Short mmCIF file of C-alpha atoms and ligand atoms in Angstrom, two decimals:
data_model
loop_
_atom_site.label_atom_id
_atom_site.label_comp_id
_atom_site.label_asym_id
_atom_site.label_seq_id
_atom_site.Cartn_x
_atom_site.Cartn_y
_atom_site.Cartn_z
CA MET A 1 16.06 55.80 -73.66
CA TYR A 2 19.51 54.31 -74.02
CA ILE A 3 20.44 55.88 -70.70
CA SER A 4 17.37 54.59 -68.92
CA GLN A 5 17.99 51.06 -70.21
CA SER A 6 21.55 51.15 -68.97
CA LEU A 7 20.32 52.41 -65.64
CA THR A 8 17.85 49.55 -65.37
CA LEU A 9 20.60 47.11 -66.22
CA LEU A 10 22.87 48.71 -63.62
CA ILE A 11 20.18 48.42 -60.97
CA LEU A 12 19.55 44.79 -61.93
CA LEU A 13 23.25 44.00 -61.79
CA SER A 14 23.72 45.61 -58.41
CA THR A 15 20.73 43.70 -57.07
CA VAL A 16 22.43 40.51 -58.17
CA SER A 17 25.73 41.40 -56.53
CA ALA A 18 23.99 42.43 -53.29
CA GLN A 19 22.33 39.01 -53.11
CA THR A 20 24.29 37.66 -50.17
CA LYS A 21 22.06 34.89 -48.87
CA SER A 22 22.76 31.21 -49.44
CA SER A 23 21.52 27.99 -47.88
CA LYS A 24 24.87 26.35 -48.68
CA ARG A 25 26.65 28.51 -46.14
CA GLY A 26 28.04 27.14 -42.90
CA LEU A 27 30.55 28.05 -40.25
CA VAL A 28 33.99 26.79 -39.35
CA TYR A 29 34.48 28.10 -35.84
CA VAL A 30 36.47 27.40 -32.72
CA PRO A 31 34.99 29.49 -29.88
CA SER A 32 37.52 31.90 -28.41
CA PRO A 33 37.91 31.52 -24.63
CA LYS A 34 39.30 35.08 -24.61
CA HIS A 35 36.27 36.62 -26.36
CA PRO A 36 33.17 34.55 -25.50
CA LEU A 37 30.86 37.38 -26.59
CA ASP A 38 32.04 36.86 -30.18
CA ASP A 39 29.96 33.65 -30.22
CA ARG A 40 26.80 35.72 -30.55
CA TRP A 41 27.52 36.72 -34.14
CA TRP A 42 27.11 33.18 -35.37
CA ASP A 43 23.65 32.54 -33.95
CA SER A 44 21.94 30.80 -36.84
CA SER A 45 18.52 32.20 -35.93
CA THR A 46 19.69 35.67 -37.02
CA SER A 47 21.76 34.65 -40.06
CA ASP A 48 21.60 32.35 -43.05
CA LEU A 49 24.08 29.84 -41.63
CA THR A 50 22.69 26.31 -41.61
CA TRP A 51 25.55 24.11 -40.38
CA TYR A 52 28.87 24.32 -38.55
CA TYR A 53 31.94 22.36 -37.61
CA ASN A 54 34.57 22.94 -34.94
CA TYR A 55 37.24 20.34 -35.89
CA GLY A 56 35.96 18.02 -33.16
CA SER A 57 33.37 15.33 -32.45
CA GLN A 58 31.26 17.26 -29.90
CA PRO A 59 28.91 20.18 -30.63
CA SER A 60 29.91 23.64 -29.34
CA PRO A 61 27.98 24.44 -26.12
CA ALA A 62 27.69 28.05 -27.37
CA PHE A 63 25.27 26.86 -30.05
CA SER A 64 23.27 24.40 -27.94
CA ASN A 65 20.10 26.51 -28.27
CA ASN A 66 20.37 26.87 -32.06
CA SER A 67 18.16 23.98 -33.11
CA ASN A 68 18.36 24.89 -36.80
CA PHE A 69 22.18 24.99 -36.81
CA GLN A 70 23.33 21.50 -37.77
CA PHE A 71 26.53 20.25 -36.17
CA VAL A 72 28.94 18.34 -38.44
CA PRO A 73 31.37 16.22 -36.35
CA MET A 74 34.95 15.89 -37.56
CA LEU A 75 37.51 13.15 -37.03
CA TRP A 76 40.46 15.57 -37.07
CA GLY A 77 43.38 13.15 -37.13
CA ALA A 78 44.16 9.50 -36.42
CA PRO A 79 44.03 8.34 -32.78
CA SER A 80 47.31 6.86 -31.51
CA SER A 81 45.79 3.47 -30.77
CA SER A 82 44.73 1.25 -33.68
CA SER A 83 41.75 -0.03 -31.71
CA ASP A 84 40.43 3.41 -30.66
CA THR A 85 36.79 4.03 -31.58
CA THR A 86 36.18 7.28 -29.68
CA PHE A 87 34.97 9.16 -32.75
CA LEU A 88 32.57 6.43 -33.80
CA ASP A 89 31.28 6.11 -30.21
CA ASP A 90 30.84 9.89 -29.84
CA VAL A 91 28.88 10.28 -33.06
CA THR A 92 26.79 7.18 -32.39
CA SER A 93 25.87 8.54 -28.92
CA LEU A 94 24.89 11.90 -30.38
CA ILE A 95 22.60 10.24 -32.91
CA LYS A 96 21.09 7.88 -30.32
CA GLY A 97 20.54 10.91 -28.07
CA GLY A 98 18.48 12.62 -30.76
CA THR A 99 21.01 15.01 -32.34
CA ASN A 100 20.42 15.37 -36.08
CA ILE A 101 23.73 14.32 -37.62
CA SER A 102 23.54 14.09 -41.42
CA TYR A 103 27.24 14.40 -42.25
CA VAL A 104 30.73 13.88 -40.84
CA LEU A 105 34.06 15.35 -41.92
CA THR A 106 37.39 13.55 -41.70
CA PHE A 107 41.15 14.23 -41.46
CA ASN A 108 41.96 17.93 -41.47
CA GLU A 109 44.83 18.57 -43.90
CA PRO A 110 46.43 15.15 -43.39
CA ASP A 111 49.06 16.10 -46.00
CA GLY A 112 49.90 19.40 -44.27
CA GLY A 113 51.69 18.56 -41.04
CA ASP A 114 53.93 21.60 -40.85
CA ASN A 115 51.20 24.23 -40.62
CA GLY A 116 48.83 22.65 -38.18
CA GLY A 117 47.52 19.90 -40.44
CA SER A 118 46.87 16.52 -38.90
CA ASN A 119 49.79 14.88 -40.73
CA VAL A 120 48.37 11.39 -41.08
CA ASP A 121 49.85 8.59 -43.13
CA ALA A 122 47.43 7.60 -45.91
CA GLN A 123 47.43 3.93 -44.92
CA ILE A 124 46.74 4.69 -41.24
CA ALA A 125 43.97 7.03 -42.36
CA ALA A 126 42.39 4.30 -44.49
CA GLU A 127 42.49 1.82 -41.58
CA THR A 128 41.04 4.44 -39.23
CA TRP A 129 38.29 5.27 -41.70
CA ILE A 130 37.25 1.63 -42.09
CA ARG A 131 37.13 1.23 -38.28
CA GLU A 132 35.64 4.58 -37.18
CA VAL A 133 33.91 6.23 -40.13
CA GLU A 134 32.52 3.60 -42.50
CA PRO A 135 30.16 2.08 -39.83
CA LEU A 136 28.35 5.47 -39.62
CA LYS A 137 26.99 4.81 -43.09
CA GLN A 138 24.61 2.25 -41.50
CA LEU A 139 23.17 5.11 -39.41
CA GLY A 140 22.38 7.13 -42.54
CA VAL A 141 25.31 9.54 -42.17
CA LYS A 142 26.95 10.94 -45.33
CA LEU A 143 30.73 10.66 -45.19
CA GLY A 144 33.18 13.41 -46.14
CA ALA A 145 36.49 12.28 -47.68
CA PRO A 146 39.70 13.51 -45.99
CA ALA A 147 40.04 17.32 -46.24
CA VAL A 148 43.45 17.66 -47.91
CA THR A 149 45.18 21.00 -48.59
CA GLY A 150 44.89 22.73 -51.97
CA ALA A 151 48.53 21.85 -52.76
CA PRO A 152 49.55 19.14 -55.25
CA THR A 153 50.42 16.95 -52.21
CA GLY A 154 46.68 16.84 -51.55
CA PHE A 155 45.91 14.99 -54.79
CA ASN A 156 48.72 12.48 -54.17
CA TRP A 157 47.69 11.88 -50.57
CA LEU A 158 44.05 11.34 -51.50
CA GLN A 159 44.95 8.92 -54.26
CA ASN A 160 47.09 6.91 -51.80
CA PHE A 161 44.28 6.98 -49.28
CA PHE A 162 41.74 5.50 -51.71
CA THR A 163 44.29 2.92 -52.85
CA HIS A 164 44.78 1.75 -49.25
CA CYS A 165 41.02 1.70 -48.74
CA ALA A 166 40.75 -0.89 -51.51
CA GLY A 167 37.13 -0.01 -52.15
CA ASN A 168 36.10 0.00 -48.49
CA CYS A 169 35.84 3.76 -47.91
CA SER A 170 32.57 4.92 -49.40
CA ALA A 171 33.00 8.68 -49.27
CA ASP A 172 29.90 10.64 -50.31
CA PHE A 173 31.43 14.07 -50.77
CA LEU A 174 34.82 15.69 -51.05
CA PRO A 175 35.86 18.65 -48.86
CA VAL A 176 38.20 21.19 -50.46
CA HIS A 177 40.51 23.82 -48.92
CA TRP A 178 41.82 26.84 -50.80
CA TYR A 179 44.03 29.83 -49.93
CA GLY A 180 44.88 32.14 -52.81
CA ASN A 181 43.13 34.16 -55.49
CA PHE A 182 39.84 33.47 -57.23
CA GLU A 183 41.35 32.20 -60.50
CA GLY A 184 43.36 29.66 -58.49
CA LEU A 185 40.28 28.60 -56.56
CA ALA A 186 38.18 28.10 -59.69
CA SER A 187 40.92 26.14 -61.36
CA HIS A 188 41.45 23.97 -58.28
CA VAL A 189 37.75 23.20 -57.95
CA GLY A 190 37.68 22.24 -61.63
CA GLN A 191 40.67 19.94 -61.18
CA VAL A 192 39.11 18.26 -58.14
CA ASN A 193 35.86 17.71 -60.04
CA GLY A 194 37.81 16.31 -62.98
CA THR A 195 39.65 13.87 -60.70
CA TYR A 196 36.68 12.81 -58.56
CA GLN A 197 33.70 13.16 -60.86
CA ASN A 198 31.53 10.92 -58.71
CA MET A 199 31.52 13.19 -55.66
CA THR A 200 29.90 16.47 -54.73
CA MET A 201 32.15 19.01 -53.05
CA TRP A 202 32.18 21.04 -49.84
CA VAL A 203 34.59 23.97 -49.60
CA THR A 204 35.33 23.78 -45.87
CA GLU A 205 38.15 26.35 -45.63
CA TYR A 206 38.86 29.12 -48.11
CA ALA A 207 40.01 32.74 -48.22
CA GLN A 208 42.37 34.96 -50.16
CA ASP A 209 45.08 35.29 -47.53
CA HIS A 210 47.35 38.31 -46.94
CA ALA A 211 45.67 40.49 -49.56
CA THR A 212 44.46 44.10 -49.57
CA LEU A 213 40.97 44.80 -48.26
CA GLU A 214 39.67 45.38 -51.77
CA GLU A 215 41.20 42.16 -53.09
CA SER A 216 39.82 40.21 -50.12
CA GLN A 217 36.32 41.59 -50.66
CA SER A 218 36.39 41.07 -54.38
CA PHE A 219 37.60 37.48 -53.85
CA TYR A 220 34.83 36.96 -51.30
CA ASN A 221 32.16 38.24 -53.71
CA GLN A 222 33.40 36.24 -56.69
CA SER A 223 33.81 33.01 -54.76
CA SER A 224 30.42 33.08 -53.04
CA GLN A 225 28.67 33.77 -56.36
CA PHE A 226 30.66 30.93 -57.93
CA PHE A 227 29.79 28.44 -55.16
CA ASP A 228 26.13 29.39 -55.25
CA ARG A 229 26.05 28.85 -59.02
CA ILE A 230 27.80 25.46 -59.19
CA ASP A 231 25.51 22.53 -58.42
CA TYR A 232 28.24 20.11 -57.41
CA ILE A 233 29.31 22.46 -54.59
CA THR A 234 26.68 21.86 -51.92
CA HIS A 235 28.24 23.45 -48.82
CA TYR A 236 30.87 26.08 -48.08
CA SER A 237 32.43 27.69 -45.01
CA TYR A 238 34.63 30.78 -45.26
CA PHE A 239 37.81 30.78 -43.16
CA GLY A 240 37.45 34.01 -41.25
CA SER A 241 35.31 33.59 -38.11
CA PHE A 242 37.90 35.26 -35.87
CA ARG A 243 39.23 38.70 -35.01
CA SER A 244 41.51 40.38 -37.54
CA ASP A 245 44.35 40.81 -35.02
CA ALA A 246 44.40 37.04 -34.37
CA SER A 247 44.14 36.05 -38.03
CA ASN A 248 46.83 33.82 -39.53
CA VAL A 249 45.52 34.56 -43.02
CA GLY A 250 46.01 38.33 -42.79
CA PRO A 251 43.67 40.91 -41.19
CA ASN A 252 41.63 41.69 -44.31
CA ALA A 253 40.27 38.15 -44.70
CA ALA A 254 38.73 38.16 -41.21
CA MET A 255 35.00 38.40 -40.53
CA LEU A 256 35.54 40.24 -37.22
CA THR A 257 37.56 43.37 -36.53
CA GLN A 258 40.21 43.55 -33.80
CA LYS A 259 37.40 44.83 -31.56
CA GLY A 260 35.05 41.94 -32.33
CA ASP A 261 32.65 43.77 -34.67
CA LEU A 262 31.53 42.31 -38.00
CA THR A 263 33.57 43.45 -41.00
CA ASP A 264 31.88 43.91 -44.39
CA ILE A 265 32.78 40.34 -45.35
CA GLY A 266 31.50 39.06 -42.00
CA SER A 267 28.17 40.78 -42.44
CA TRP A 268 27.79 39.74 -46.09
CA TYR A 269 28.53 36.16 -45.15
CA LEU A 270 25.72 36.22 -42.58
CA GLY A 271 23.30 37.65 -45.13
CA GLY A 272 23.54 41.29 -44.05
CA THR A 273 24.78 44.55 -45.56
CA ALA A 274 28.21 46.20 -45.36
CA THR A 275 29.20 47.52 -41.90
CA GLY A 276 32.03 49.74 -43.13
CA LYS A 277 34.18 48.45 -40.24
CA VAL A 278 37.77 48.11 -41.37
CA PRO A 279 39.80 45.25 -39.86
CA LYS A 280 43.24 45.98 -38.44
CA GLY A 281 46.03 43.49 -37.84
CA ALA A 282 48.19 42.98 -34.78
CA ALA A 283 51.89 43.72 -35.14
CA ASP A 284 52.96 42.79 -38.66
CA LYS A 285 53.34 39.03 -38.67
CA ARG A 286 53.36 38.56 -42.41
CA GLY A 287 56.92 37.25 -42.52
CA MET A 288 55.93 34.30 -40.40
CA PHE A 289 53.38 33.16 -42.90
CA THR A 290 54.94 33.71 -46.30
CA GLY A 291 53.96 31.02 -48.73
CA SER A 292 51.30 29.77 -46.35
CA SER A 293 48.52 30.16 -48.86
CA ILE A 294 47.65 26.51 -48.95
CA LEU A 295 48.73 25.22 -45.60
CA ILE A 296 46.62 27.04 -43.09
CA ALA A 297 45.03 24.81 -40.51
CA MET A 298 43.34 24.97 -37.23
CA ALA A 299 46.11 24.11 -34.82
CA THR A 300 47.64 27.46 -35.72
CA ILE A 301 44.40 29.26 -35.00
CA TRP A 302 44.05 27.48 -31.68
CA THR A 303 47.37 28.80 -30.54
CA LEU A 304 46.55 32.32 -31.69
CA LEU A 305 43.15 32.59 -30.02
C1 NAG B 401 31.00 43.00 -53.01
O1 NAG B 401 29.59 42.85 -53.00
C2 NAG B 401 28.91 43.85 -52.28
C3 NAG B 401 27.43 43.53 -52.27
O2 NAG B 401 27.21 42.23 -51.84
C4 NAG B 401 29.17 45.20 -52.88
O3 NAG B 401 28.54 46.19 -52.10
C5 NAG B 401 30.67 45.46 -52.93
O4 NAG B 401 30.92 46.66 -53.61
C6 NAG B 401 31.39 44.33 -53.64
N1 NAG B 401 32.82 44.59 -53.53
C7 NAG B 401 33.71 44.21 -54.46
C8 NAG B 401 35.12 44.62 -54.22
O5 NAG B 401 33.40 43.56 -55.42
C1 NAG B 402 20.28 28.00 -23.62
O1 NAG B 402 19.00 28.19 -23.04
C2 NAG B 402 18.96 27.90 -21.65
C3 NAG B 402 17.50 28.00 -21.17
O2 NAG B 402 16.96 29.23 -21.59
C4 NAG B 402 19.90 28.85 -20.89
O3 NAG B 402 19.89 28.57 -19.52
C5 NAG B 402 21.31 28.69 -21.45
O4 NAG B 402 22.19 29.63 -20.87
C6 NAG B 402 21.33 28.87 -22.96
N1 NAG B 402 22.67 28.54 -23.46
C7 NAG B 402 23.37 29.35 -24.23
C8 NAG B 402 24.72 28.86 -24.62
O5 NAG B 402 22.96 30.41 -24.64
C1 NAG B 403 18.14 16.80 -40.22
O1 NAG B 403 18.89 17.64 -41.07
C2 NAG B 403 18.60 17.48 -42.44
C3 NAG B 403 19.52 18.41 -43.21
O2 NAG B 403 20.83 18.01 -43.10
C4 NAG B 403 17.15 17.79 -42.72
O3 NAG B 403 16.88 17.56 -44.08
C5 NAG B 403 16.26 16.93 -41.84
O4 NAG B 403 14.93 17.31 -42.01
C6 NAG B 403 16.65 17.05 -40.38
N1 NAG B 403 15.89 16.10 -39.60
C7 NAG B 403 15.28 16.45 -38.47
C8 NAG B 403 14.58 15.34 -37.76
O5 NAG B 403 15.30 17.59 -38.03
C1 NAG B 404 37.89 -4.49 -48.03
O1 NAG B 404 36.74 -5.30 -47.98
C2 NAG B 404 36.95 -6.60 -48.48
C3 NAG B 404 35.60 -7.30 -48.54
O2 NAG B 404 34.90 -7.13 -47.35
C4 NAG B 404 37.95 -7.32 -47.60
O3 NAG B 404 38.18 -8.63 -48.09
C5 NAG B 404 39.24 -6.53 -47.58
O4 NAG B 404 40.15 -7.11 -46.66
C6 NAG B 404 38.99 -5.09 -47.17
N1 NAG B 404 40.21 -4.32 -47.36
C7 NAG B 404 40.72 -3.53 -46.43
C8 NAG B 404 41.94 -2.75 -46.78
O5 NAG B 404 40.19 -3.41 -45.33
C1 NAG B 405 33.90 7.86 -55.49
O1 NAG B 405 35.12 7.21 -55.80
C2 NAG B 405 35.95 6.89 -54.71
C3 NAG B 405 37.26 6.40 -55.23
O2 NAG B 405 37.07 5.38 -56.15
C4 NAG B 405 35.18 5.87 -53.85
O3 NAG B 405 35.96 5.45 -52.76
C5 NAG B 405 33.93 6.56 -53.34
O4 NAG B 405 33.20 5.66 -52.57
C6 NAG B 405 33.08 7.03 -54.53
N1 NAG B 405 31.98 7.82 -54.02
C7 NAG B 405 30.74 7.72 -54.49
C8 NAG B 405 29.71 8.64 -53.87
O5 NAG B 405 30.43 6.94 -55.36
C1 NAG B 406 31.81 17.40 -62.35
O1 NAG B 406 31.76 18.13 -63.53
C2 NAG B 406 31.21 17.46 -64.63
C3 NAG B 406 31.36 18.32 -65.86
O2 NAG B 406 30.82 19.59 -65.59
C4 NAG B 406 29.78 17.12 -64.34
O3 NAG B 406 29.22 16.40 -65.41
C5 NAG B 406 29.71 16.29 -63.08
O4 NAG B 406 28.37 16.04 -62.76
C6 NAG B 406 30.40 17.02 -61.94
N1 NAG B 406 30.38 16.19 -60.74
C7 NAG B 406 29.36 16.21 -59.87
C8 NAG B 406 29.49 15.29 -58.69
O5 NAG B 406 28.38 16.91 -59.99
#
């Protein structure tokens, strides 16, 4: 009897850990011109993805037939001219043209210039926000605060940003980036919530970078269960929608193998079961990225793809 109870418990527990579906899940993805067929994996009609972003203000043509895959425009950096309203105009046109835009994201790693971040001065960002982002509120769009890195510089930058806004940047939610282990992620999320208690959170880039396959998978499992459990995290997008040999966060974090097949993590993320496909890296590039755990950004990926 003792044995059969333990068995039941074991079965229950494994059912819980195999629960891989989540409506909070989205995609951060820049289509690869080199491997256009890889786009097919992210078709939202065959997965549980509900939203995506591509670091830009225009939807990805690859997903134009995915009506249930909501595009989230991003104002990546600050335009060079202080009267530029391209982002505002683009998003307004999309909405007027019938595209369902509920949210926008702003400023990708403005505090992380050296690793592909947008490197924007907090005052310029505040001025840009007031000109290009705040007016979208009138159209019913929810506004994402700047997506700073997970480093201490992120907290400082964000505080400066809100100071320069002087109450005129009404952010609705706070995007978070994290590269590192699960304990670090949980502690960071707690610190962000403690600092900005009025805002829900989106985790728009995260992975355990440069880890073993087992560590990467265990991190993936722990973090998705954590995000699904916490009410104030409403959306998350795993940083891994690329081939393992082009990954700047190490091969084991990637959702696609070097051949373009789904890895276990890739399949779990889409709501499927393990594929058993083991990702391999390119030549060992680890040295280039030491200490990069918090400063990974898209410009780097663009150059690698
Ligand atoms: C991760 O979760 C999957 C089920 O979703 C399970 O099969 C796998 O063993 C777990 N791996 C680790 C390392 O926790
Ligand atoms: C979308 O559907 C149209 C009409 O069926 C087709 O011509 C087009 O190639 C499709 N686009 C993509 C990106 O699949
Ligand atoms: C637009 O997307 C939101 C989710 O972000 C959804 O609740 C709403 O029903 C959608 N509206 C239309 C017209 O599809
Ligand atoms: C914020 O809004 C107030 C009231 O509209 C205005 O007086 C002030 O100049 C604005 N501050 C900035 C930094 O735009
Ligand atoms: C949360 O606080 C920040 C900083 O004071 C403010 O700019 C933002 O508009 C607030 N957001 C909400 C949803 O109240
Ligand atoms: C942040 O955490 C506190 C304490 O758990 C909670 O009361 C608060 O509602 C959280 N913030 C949001 C936006 O949910």
